[in-house]
CSV table of C-alpha atoms and ligand atoms in Angstrom, one decimal:
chain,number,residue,atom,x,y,z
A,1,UNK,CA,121.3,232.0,66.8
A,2,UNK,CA,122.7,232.4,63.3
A,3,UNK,CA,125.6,235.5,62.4
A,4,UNK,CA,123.2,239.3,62.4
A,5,UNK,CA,126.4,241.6,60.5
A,6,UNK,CA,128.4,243.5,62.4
A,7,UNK,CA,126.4,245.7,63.5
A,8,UNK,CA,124.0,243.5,65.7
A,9,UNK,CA,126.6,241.2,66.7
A,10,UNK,CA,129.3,243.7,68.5
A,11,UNK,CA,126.5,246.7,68.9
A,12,UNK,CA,128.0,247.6,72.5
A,13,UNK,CA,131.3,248.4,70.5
A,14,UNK,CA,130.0,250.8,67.9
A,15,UNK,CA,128.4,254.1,67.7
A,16,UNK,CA,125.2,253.2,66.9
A,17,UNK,CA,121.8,254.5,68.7
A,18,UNK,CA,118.5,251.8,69.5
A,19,UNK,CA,117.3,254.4,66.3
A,20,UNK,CA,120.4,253.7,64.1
A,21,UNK,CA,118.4,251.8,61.3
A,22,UNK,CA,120.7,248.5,61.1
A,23,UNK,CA,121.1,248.3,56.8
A,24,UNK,CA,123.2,245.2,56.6
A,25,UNK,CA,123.9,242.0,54.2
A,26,UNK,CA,125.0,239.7,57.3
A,27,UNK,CA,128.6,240.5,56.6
A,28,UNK,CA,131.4,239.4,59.3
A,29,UNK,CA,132.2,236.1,60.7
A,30,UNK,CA,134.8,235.5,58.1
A,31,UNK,CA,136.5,232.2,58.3
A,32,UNK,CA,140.3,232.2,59.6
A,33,UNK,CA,141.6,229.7,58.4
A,34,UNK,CA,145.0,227.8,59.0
A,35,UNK,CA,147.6,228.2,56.3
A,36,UNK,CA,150.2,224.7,57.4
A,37,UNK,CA,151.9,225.0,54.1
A,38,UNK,CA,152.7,228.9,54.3
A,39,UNK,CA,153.2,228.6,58.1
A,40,UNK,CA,155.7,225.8,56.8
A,41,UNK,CA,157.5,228.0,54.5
A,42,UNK,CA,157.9,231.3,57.0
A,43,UNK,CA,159.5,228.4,59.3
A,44,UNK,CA,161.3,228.6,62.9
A,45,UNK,CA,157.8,227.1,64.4
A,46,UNK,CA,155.5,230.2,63.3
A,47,UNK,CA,151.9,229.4,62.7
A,48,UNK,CA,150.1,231.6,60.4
A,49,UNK,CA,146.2,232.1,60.3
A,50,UNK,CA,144.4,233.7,57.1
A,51,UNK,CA,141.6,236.3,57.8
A,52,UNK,CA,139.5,235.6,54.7
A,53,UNK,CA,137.6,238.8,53.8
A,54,UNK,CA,137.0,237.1,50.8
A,55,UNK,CA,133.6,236.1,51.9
A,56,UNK,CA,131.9,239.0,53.0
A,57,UNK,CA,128.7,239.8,50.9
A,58,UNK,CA,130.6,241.9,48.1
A,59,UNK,CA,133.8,239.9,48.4
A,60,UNK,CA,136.3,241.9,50.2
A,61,UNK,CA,136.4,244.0,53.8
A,62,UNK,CA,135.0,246.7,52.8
A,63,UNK,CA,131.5,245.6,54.0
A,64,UNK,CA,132.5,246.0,57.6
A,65,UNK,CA,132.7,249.5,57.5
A,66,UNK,CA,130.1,250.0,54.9
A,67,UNK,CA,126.9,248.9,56.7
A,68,UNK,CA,128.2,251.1,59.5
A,69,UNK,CA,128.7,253.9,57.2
A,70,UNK,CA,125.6,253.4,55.1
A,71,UNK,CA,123.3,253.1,58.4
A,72,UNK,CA,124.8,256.0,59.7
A,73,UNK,CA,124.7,258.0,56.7
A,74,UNK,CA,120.6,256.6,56.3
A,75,UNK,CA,120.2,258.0,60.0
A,76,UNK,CA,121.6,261.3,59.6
A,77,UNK,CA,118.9,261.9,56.5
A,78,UNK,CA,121.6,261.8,53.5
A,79,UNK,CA,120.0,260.5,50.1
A,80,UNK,CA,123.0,259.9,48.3
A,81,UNK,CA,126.2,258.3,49.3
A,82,UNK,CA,129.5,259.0,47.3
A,83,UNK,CA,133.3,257.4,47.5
A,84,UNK,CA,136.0,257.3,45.4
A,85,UNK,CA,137.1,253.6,44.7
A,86,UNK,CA,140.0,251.6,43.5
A,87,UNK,CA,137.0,249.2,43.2
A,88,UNK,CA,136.2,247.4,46.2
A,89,UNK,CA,134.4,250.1,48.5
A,90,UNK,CA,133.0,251.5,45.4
A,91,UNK,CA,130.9,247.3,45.0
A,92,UNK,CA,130.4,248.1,48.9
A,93,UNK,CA,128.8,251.0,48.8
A,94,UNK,CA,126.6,250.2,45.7
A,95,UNK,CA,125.4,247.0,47.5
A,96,UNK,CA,124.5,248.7,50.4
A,97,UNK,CA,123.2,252.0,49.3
A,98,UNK,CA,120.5,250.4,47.4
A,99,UNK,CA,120.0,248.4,50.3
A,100,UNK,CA,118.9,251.1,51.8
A,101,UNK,CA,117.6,253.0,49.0
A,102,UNK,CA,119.6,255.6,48.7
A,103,UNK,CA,121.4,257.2,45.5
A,104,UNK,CA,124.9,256.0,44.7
A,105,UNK,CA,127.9,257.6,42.8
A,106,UNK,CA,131.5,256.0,42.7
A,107,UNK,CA,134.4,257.9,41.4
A,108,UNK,CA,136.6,255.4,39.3
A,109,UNK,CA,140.2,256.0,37.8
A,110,UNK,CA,139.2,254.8,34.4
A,111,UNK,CA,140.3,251.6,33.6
A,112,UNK,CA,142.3,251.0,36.8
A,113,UNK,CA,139.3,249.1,38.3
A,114,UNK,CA,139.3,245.1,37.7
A,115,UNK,CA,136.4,243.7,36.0
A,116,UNK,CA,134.6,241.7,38.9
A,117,UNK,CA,134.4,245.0,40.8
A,118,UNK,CA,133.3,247.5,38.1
A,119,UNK,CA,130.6,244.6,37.1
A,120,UNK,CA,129.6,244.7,41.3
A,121,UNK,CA,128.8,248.8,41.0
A,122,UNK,CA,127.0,248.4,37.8
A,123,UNK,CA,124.7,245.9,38.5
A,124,UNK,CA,123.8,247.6,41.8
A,125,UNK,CA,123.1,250.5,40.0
A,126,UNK,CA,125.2,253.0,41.5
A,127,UNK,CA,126.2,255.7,38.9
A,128,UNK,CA,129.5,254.8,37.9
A,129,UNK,CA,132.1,257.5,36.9
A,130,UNK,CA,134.7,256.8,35.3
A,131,UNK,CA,137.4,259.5,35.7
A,132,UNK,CA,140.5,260.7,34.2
A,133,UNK,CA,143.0,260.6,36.8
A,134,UNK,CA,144.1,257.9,39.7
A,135,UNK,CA,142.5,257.3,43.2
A,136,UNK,CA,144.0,260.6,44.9
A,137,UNK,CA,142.4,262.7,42.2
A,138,UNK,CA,138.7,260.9,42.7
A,139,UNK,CA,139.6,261.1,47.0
A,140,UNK,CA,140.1,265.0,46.0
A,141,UNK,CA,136.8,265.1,44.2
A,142,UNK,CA,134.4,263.7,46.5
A,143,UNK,CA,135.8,265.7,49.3
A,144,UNK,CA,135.3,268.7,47.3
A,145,UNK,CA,131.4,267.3,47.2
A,146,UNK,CA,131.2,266.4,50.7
A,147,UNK,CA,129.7,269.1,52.1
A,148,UNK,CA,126.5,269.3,49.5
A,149,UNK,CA,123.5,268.7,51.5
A,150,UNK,CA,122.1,265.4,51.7
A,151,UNK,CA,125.2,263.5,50.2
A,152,UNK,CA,127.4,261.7,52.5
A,153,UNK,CA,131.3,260.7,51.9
A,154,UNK,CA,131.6,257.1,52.2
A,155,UNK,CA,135.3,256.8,51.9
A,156,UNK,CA,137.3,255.7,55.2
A,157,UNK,CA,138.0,259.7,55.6
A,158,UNK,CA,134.6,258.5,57.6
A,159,UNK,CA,135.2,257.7,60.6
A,160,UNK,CA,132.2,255.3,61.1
A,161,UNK,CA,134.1,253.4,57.9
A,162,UNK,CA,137.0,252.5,60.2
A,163,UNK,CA,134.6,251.8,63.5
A,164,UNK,CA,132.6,248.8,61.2
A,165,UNK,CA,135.8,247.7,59.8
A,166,UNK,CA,137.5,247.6,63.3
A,167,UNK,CA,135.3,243.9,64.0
A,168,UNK,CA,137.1,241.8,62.2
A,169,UNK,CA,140.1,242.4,65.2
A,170,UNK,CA,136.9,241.5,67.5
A,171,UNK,CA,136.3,238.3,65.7
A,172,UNK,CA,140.2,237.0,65.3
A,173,UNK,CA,140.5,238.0,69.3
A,174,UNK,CA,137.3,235.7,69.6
A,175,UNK,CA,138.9,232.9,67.4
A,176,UNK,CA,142.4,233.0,69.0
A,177,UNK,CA,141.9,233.0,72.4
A,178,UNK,CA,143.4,235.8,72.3
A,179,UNK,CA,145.2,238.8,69.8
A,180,UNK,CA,148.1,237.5,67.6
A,181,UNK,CA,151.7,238.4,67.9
A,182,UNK,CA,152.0,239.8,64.7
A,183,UNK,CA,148.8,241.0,62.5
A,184,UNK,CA,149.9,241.3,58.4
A,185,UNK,CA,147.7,243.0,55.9
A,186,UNK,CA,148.0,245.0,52.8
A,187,UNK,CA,148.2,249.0,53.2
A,188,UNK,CA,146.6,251.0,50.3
A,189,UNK,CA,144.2,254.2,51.5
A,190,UNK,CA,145.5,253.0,55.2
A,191,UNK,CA,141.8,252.6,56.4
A,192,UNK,CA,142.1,249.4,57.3
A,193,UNK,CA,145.6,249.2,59.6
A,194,UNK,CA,144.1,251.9,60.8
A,195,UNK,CA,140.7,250.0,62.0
A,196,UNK,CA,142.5,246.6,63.1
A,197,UNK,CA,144.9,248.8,65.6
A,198,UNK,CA,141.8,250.4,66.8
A,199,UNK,CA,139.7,247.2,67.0
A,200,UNK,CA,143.0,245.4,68.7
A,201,UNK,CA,143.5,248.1,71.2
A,202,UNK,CA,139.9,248.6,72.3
A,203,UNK,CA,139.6,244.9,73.3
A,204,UNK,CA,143.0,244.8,74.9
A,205,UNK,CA,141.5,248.5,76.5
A,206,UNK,CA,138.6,246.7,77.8
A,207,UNK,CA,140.7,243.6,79.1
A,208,UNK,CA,138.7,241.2,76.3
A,209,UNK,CA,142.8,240.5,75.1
A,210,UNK,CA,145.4,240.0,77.2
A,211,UNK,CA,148.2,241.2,74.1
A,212,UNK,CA,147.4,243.6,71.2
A,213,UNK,CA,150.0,242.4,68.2
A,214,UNK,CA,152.2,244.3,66.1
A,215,UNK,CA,151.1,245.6,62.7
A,216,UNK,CA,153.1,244.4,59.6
A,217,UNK,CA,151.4,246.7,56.8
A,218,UNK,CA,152.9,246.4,52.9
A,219,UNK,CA,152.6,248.7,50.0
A,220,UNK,CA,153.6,247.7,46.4
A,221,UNK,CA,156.8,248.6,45.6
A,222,UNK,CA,155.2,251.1,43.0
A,223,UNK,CA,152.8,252.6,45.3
A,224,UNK,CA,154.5,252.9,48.8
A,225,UNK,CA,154.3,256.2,50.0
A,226,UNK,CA,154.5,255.2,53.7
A,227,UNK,CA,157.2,253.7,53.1
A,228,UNK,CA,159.2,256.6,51.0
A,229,UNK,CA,157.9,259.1,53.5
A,230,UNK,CA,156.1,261.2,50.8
A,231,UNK,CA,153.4,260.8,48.5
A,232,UNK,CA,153.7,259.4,45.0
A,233,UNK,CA,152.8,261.2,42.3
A,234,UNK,CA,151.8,258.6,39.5
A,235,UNK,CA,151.3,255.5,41.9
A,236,UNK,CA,151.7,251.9,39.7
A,237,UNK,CA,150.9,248.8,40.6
A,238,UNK,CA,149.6,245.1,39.0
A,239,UNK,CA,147.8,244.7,42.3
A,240,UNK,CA,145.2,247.6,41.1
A,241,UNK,CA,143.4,247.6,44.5
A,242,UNK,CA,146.3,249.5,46.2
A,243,UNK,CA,147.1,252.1,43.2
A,244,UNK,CA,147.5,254.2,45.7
A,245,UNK,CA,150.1,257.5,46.5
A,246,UNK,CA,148.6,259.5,48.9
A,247,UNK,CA,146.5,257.3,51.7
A,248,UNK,CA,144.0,259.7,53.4
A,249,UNK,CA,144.5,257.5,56.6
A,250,UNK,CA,148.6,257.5,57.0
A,251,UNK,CA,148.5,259.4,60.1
A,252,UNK,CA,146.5,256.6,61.3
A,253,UNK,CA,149.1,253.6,59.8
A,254,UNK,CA,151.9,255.3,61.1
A,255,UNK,CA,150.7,255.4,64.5
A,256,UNK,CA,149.7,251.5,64.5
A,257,UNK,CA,153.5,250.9,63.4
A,258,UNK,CA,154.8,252.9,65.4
A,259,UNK,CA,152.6,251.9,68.3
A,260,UNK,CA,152.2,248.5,68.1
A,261,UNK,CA,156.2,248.4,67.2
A,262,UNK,CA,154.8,246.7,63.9
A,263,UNK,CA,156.8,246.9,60.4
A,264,UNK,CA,155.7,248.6,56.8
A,265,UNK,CA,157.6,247.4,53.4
A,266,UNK,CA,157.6,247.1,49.9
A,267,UNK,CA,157.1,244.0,47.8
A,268,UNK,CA,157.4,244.1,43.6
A,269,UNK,CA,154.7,243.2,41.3
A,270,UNK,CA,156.6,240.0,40.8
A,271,UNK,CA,156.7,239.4,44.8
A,272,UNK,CA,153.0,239.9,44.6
A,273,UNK,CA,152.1,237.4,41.8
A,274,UNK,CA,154.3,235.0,43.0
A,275,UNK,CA,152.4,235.0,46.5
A,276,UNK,CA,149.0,235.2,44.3
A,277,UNK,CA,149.6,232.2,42.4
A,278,UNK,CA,151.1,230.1,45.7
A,279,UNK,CA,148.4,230.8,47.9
A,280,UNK,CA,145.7,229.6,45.4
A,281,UNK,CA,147.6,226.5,44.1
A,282,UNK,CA,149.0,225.7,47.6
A,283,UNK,CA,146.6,226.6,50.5
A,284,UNK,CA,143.2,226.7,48.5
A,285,UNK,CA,142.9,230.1,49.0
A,286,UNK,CA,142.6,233.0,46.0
A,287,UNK,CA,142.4,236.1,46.8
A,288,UNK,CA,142.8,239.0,44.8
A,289,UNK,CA,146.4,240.4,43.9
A,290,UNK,CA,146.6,242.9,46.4
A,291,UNK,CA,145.3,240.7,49.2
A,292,UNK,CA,148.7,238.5,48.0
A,293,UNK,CA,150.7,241.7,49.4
A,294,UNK,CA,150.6,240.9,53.0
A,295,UNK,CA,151.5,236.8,52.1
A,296,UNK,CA,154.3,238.5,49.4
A,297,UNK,CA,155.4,240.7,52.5
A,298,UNK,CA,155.9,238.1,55.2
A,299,UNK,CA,157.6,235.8,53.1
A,300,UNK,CA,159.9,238.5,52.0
A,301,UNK,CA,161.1,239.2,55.5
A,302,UNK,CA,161.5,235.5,56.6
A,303,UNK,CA,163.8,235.3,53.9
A,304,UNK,CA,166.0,238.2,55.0
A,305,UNK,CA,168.8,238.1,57.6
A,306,UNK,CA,167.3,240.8,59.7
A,307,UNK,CA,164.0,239.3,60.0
A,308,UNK,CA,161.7,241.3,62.4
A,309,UNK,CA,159.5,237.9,62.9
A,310,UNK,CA,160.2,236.3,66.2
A,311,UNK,CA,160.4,232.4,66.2
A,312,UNK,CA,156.8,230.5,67.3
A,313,UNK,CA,154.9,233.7,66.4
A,314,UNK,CA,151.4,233.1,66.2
A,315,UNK,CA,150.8,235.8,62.9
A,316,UNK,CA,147.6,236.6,61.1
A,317,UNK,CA,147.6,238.0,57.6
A,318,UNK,CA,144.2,239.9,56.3
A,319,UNK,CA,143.4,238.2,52.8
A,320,UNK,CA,141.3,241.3,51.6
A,321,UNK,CA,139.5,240.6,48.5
A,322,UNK,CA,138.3,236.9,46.8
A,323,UNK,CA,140.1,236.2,44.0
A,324,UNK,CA,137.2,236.5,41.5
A,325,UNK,CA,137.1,240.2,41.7
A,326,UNK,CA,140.0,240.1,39.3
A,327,UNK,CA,140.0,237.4,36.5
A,328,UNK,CA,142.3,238.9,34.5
A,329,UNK,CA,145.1,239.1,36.5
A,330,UNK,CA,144.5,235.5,37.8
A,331,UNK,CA,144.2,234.1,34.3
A,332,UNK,CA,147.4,236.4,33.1
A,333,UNK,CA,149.3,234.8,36.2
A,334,UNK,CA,148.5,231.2,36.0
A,335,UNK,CA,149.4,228.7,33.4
A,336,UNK,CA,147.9,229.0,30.5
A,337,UNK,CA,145.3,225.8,29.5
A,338,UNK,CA,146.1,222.7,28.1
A,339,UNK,CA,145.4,222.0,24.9
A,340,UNK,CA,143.7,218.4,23.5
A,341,UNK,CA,142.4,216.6,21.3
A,342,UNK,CA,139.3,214.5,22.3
A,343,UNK,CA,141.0,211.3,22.0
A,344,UNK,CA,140.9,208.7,25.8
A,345,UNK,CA,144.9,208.1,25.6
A,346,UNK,CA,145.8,211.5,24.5
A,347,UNK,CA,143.9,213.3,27.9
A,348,UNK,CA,145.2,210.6,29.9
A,349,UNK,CA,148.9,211.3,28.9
A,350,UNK,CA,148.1,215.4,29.3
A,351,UNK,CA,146.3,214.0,32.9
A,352,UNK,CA,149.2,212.1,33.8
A,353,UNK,CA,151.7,214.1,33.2
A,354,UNK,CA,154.6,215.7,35.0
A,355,UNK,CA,154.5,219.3,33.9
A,356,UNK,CA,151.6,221.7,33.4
B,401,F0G,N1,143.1,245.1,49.7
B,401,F0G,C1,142.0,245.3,48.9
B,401,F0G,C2,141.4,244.2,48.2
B,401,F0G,C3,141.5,246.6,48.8
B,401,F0G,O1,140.5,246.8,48.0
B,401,F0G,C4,142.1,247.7,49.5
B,401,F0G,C5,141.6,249.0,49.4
B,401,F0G,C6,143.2,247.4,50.3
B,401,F0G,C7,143.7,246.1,50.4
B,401,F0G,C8,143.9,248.4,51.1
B,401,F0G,O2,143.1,248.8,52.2
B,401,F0G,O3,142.9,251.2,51.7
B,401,F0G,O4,142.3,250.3,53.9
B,401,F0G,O5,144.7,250.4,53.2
B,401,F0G,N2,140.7,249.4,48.6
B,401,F0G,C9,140.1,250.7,48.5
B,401,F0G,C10,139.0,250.7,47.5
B,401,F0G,C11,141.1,251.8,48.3
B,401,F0G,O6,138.7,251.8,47.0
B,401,F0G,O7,138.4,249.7,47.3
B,401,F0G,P1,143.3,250.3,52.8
């Protein structure tokens, strides 16, 4: 039988009812796919696997948690869904609200948001606002409008949020054999260590896994206040997707690090664009530049004497968002285009040639 979404698919897992009406875009089953050349570079016989959130429906992981969120919302009688968004959950939500036919609004630090994302919300027709301020001042406006009747919150301050997103643990469980020895991703609200620790632990819970893995989370350098043990105030960051400086979910990131004995760091914007670039010129894989914060991140530590990264660990890093949701960065960060005339010889030579 072909992939139903999340919802269908691990049903006895979530919090759903036979009543829950199932609003979905068949998103899940995400491809892991081998990285040799990365696996190569981390060295001392580790293999690395990339969980490409990529292809979900809207492009990133946010779709996990948001036909959970939206079907909930649906069932409990809400007509309009809200979130603040760095962009991703805000082209989740949109997609699935009209799904389902409910109102949308997304709260937007103005022009913060790459292009592929703010283009997502508008042709889904959510209202788009575009506010004056960064994430943590939109998060502290839709909770202020949370409790309006008929509007639900459809950040990952709800809980069904981080119960859809907690599958994509289920499926690398499936794909492995078994859980990883070290699970990488990026951290920006924190939703989604959050959800993978929960997802992880559940299985192992339910003796489905025979290991749970620990987290490796990484914020940018600019943005890292898990890291720095308080929040920052004006959070900055090339990687736009995890602007963030107060996560409403770090109790929930500090737990799966401290829990899991798992790791949290830092990487530059340089780190990040570095990693950005490699993955998509090496492995065939672009992602968007925060999804290059988890690669940035493990790299970074193999390098160091103290690594934390035992020898012939199996790791999986979360590649969050496709590449495509931000053009401008991509196009910024690669080399530039090669200039020609239309003359046979003359594109040969350019073809043919050493450097780019
Ligand atoms: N990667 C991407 C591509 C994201 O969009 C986000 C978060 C993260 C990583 C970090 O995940 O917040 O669960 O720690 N994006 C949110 C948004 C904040 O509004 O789209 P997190």
């Amino acid at each position: 039988m072909s992939w139903r979404g999340v919802i269908e698919e691990f049903r006895g897992h979530l919090p759903v009812t036979g009543s829950t009406p199932v609003v979905t875009l068949l998103e899940g089953n995400t491809p892991l796919i081998p990285a040799p050349k990365l696996a190569a570079r981390l060295g001392r016989g580790r293999k690395l696997f990339l969980k490409y959130e990529g292809l979900n429906p809207t492009g990133s992981f946010k779709d996990r948690g948001m036909t959970l969120a939206i079907s909930l919302a649906l069932e409990r009688g809400a007509h309009t869904v809200i979130c603040a968004s760095t962009g991703n959950t805000s082209a989740a939500a949109a997609a699935y609200a009209t799904r389902a036919g409910m109102r949308c609004a997304v709260l937007l630090p103005a022009k913060k948001i790459a292009r592929g994302k703010l283009a997502q919300a508008l042709m889904h027709g959510a209202k788009a606002i575009a506010l004056k301020g960064n994430f943590d001042d939109a998060l502290r406006v839709v909770r202020e409008l949370g409790n309006e009747p008929g509007i639900a919150i459809v950040n990952s301050i709800n809980p069904d949020r981080i119960q859809g997103q907690k599958t994509a643990a289920f499926e690398i469980v499936r794909d492995l054999g078994d859980a990883p020895d070290i699970h990488a991703l990026p951290v920006g609200n924190a939703g989604n260590i959050t959800a993978y620790w929960k997802g992880y632990g559940e299985f192992f819970d339910q003796g489905l896994s025979r290991k749970r893995p620990a987290m490796f989370g990484f914020q940018a350098a600019g943005a890292a206040p898990i890291v720095l043990g308080h929040p920052v105030k004006d959070p900055e960051t090339i990687a736009t997707a995890i602007r963030i400086g107060d996560p409403a979910s770090w109790e929930g990131a500090a737990a799966a690090i401290r829990e899991s004995g798992g790791h949290i760091g830092t990487v530059t914007d340089e780190e990040i664009l570095a990693a950005h670039y490699w993955l998509a010129s090496n492995e065939g894989v672009f992602v968007e530049p925060a999804s290059a914060a988890g690669i940035a991140g493990l790299l970074k530590l193999a390098a160091s004497p103290e690594c934390p990264i035992p020898d012939e660990a199996r790791i999986v890093v979360t590649v969050t968002g496709h590449g495509l949701k931000d053009p401008d960065v991509a196009i910024d960060n690669a080399p530039g285009l090669i200039k020609c005339r239309a003359d046979r010889d003359k594109v040969l030579k350019k073809i043919l040639a050493d450097d780019k």
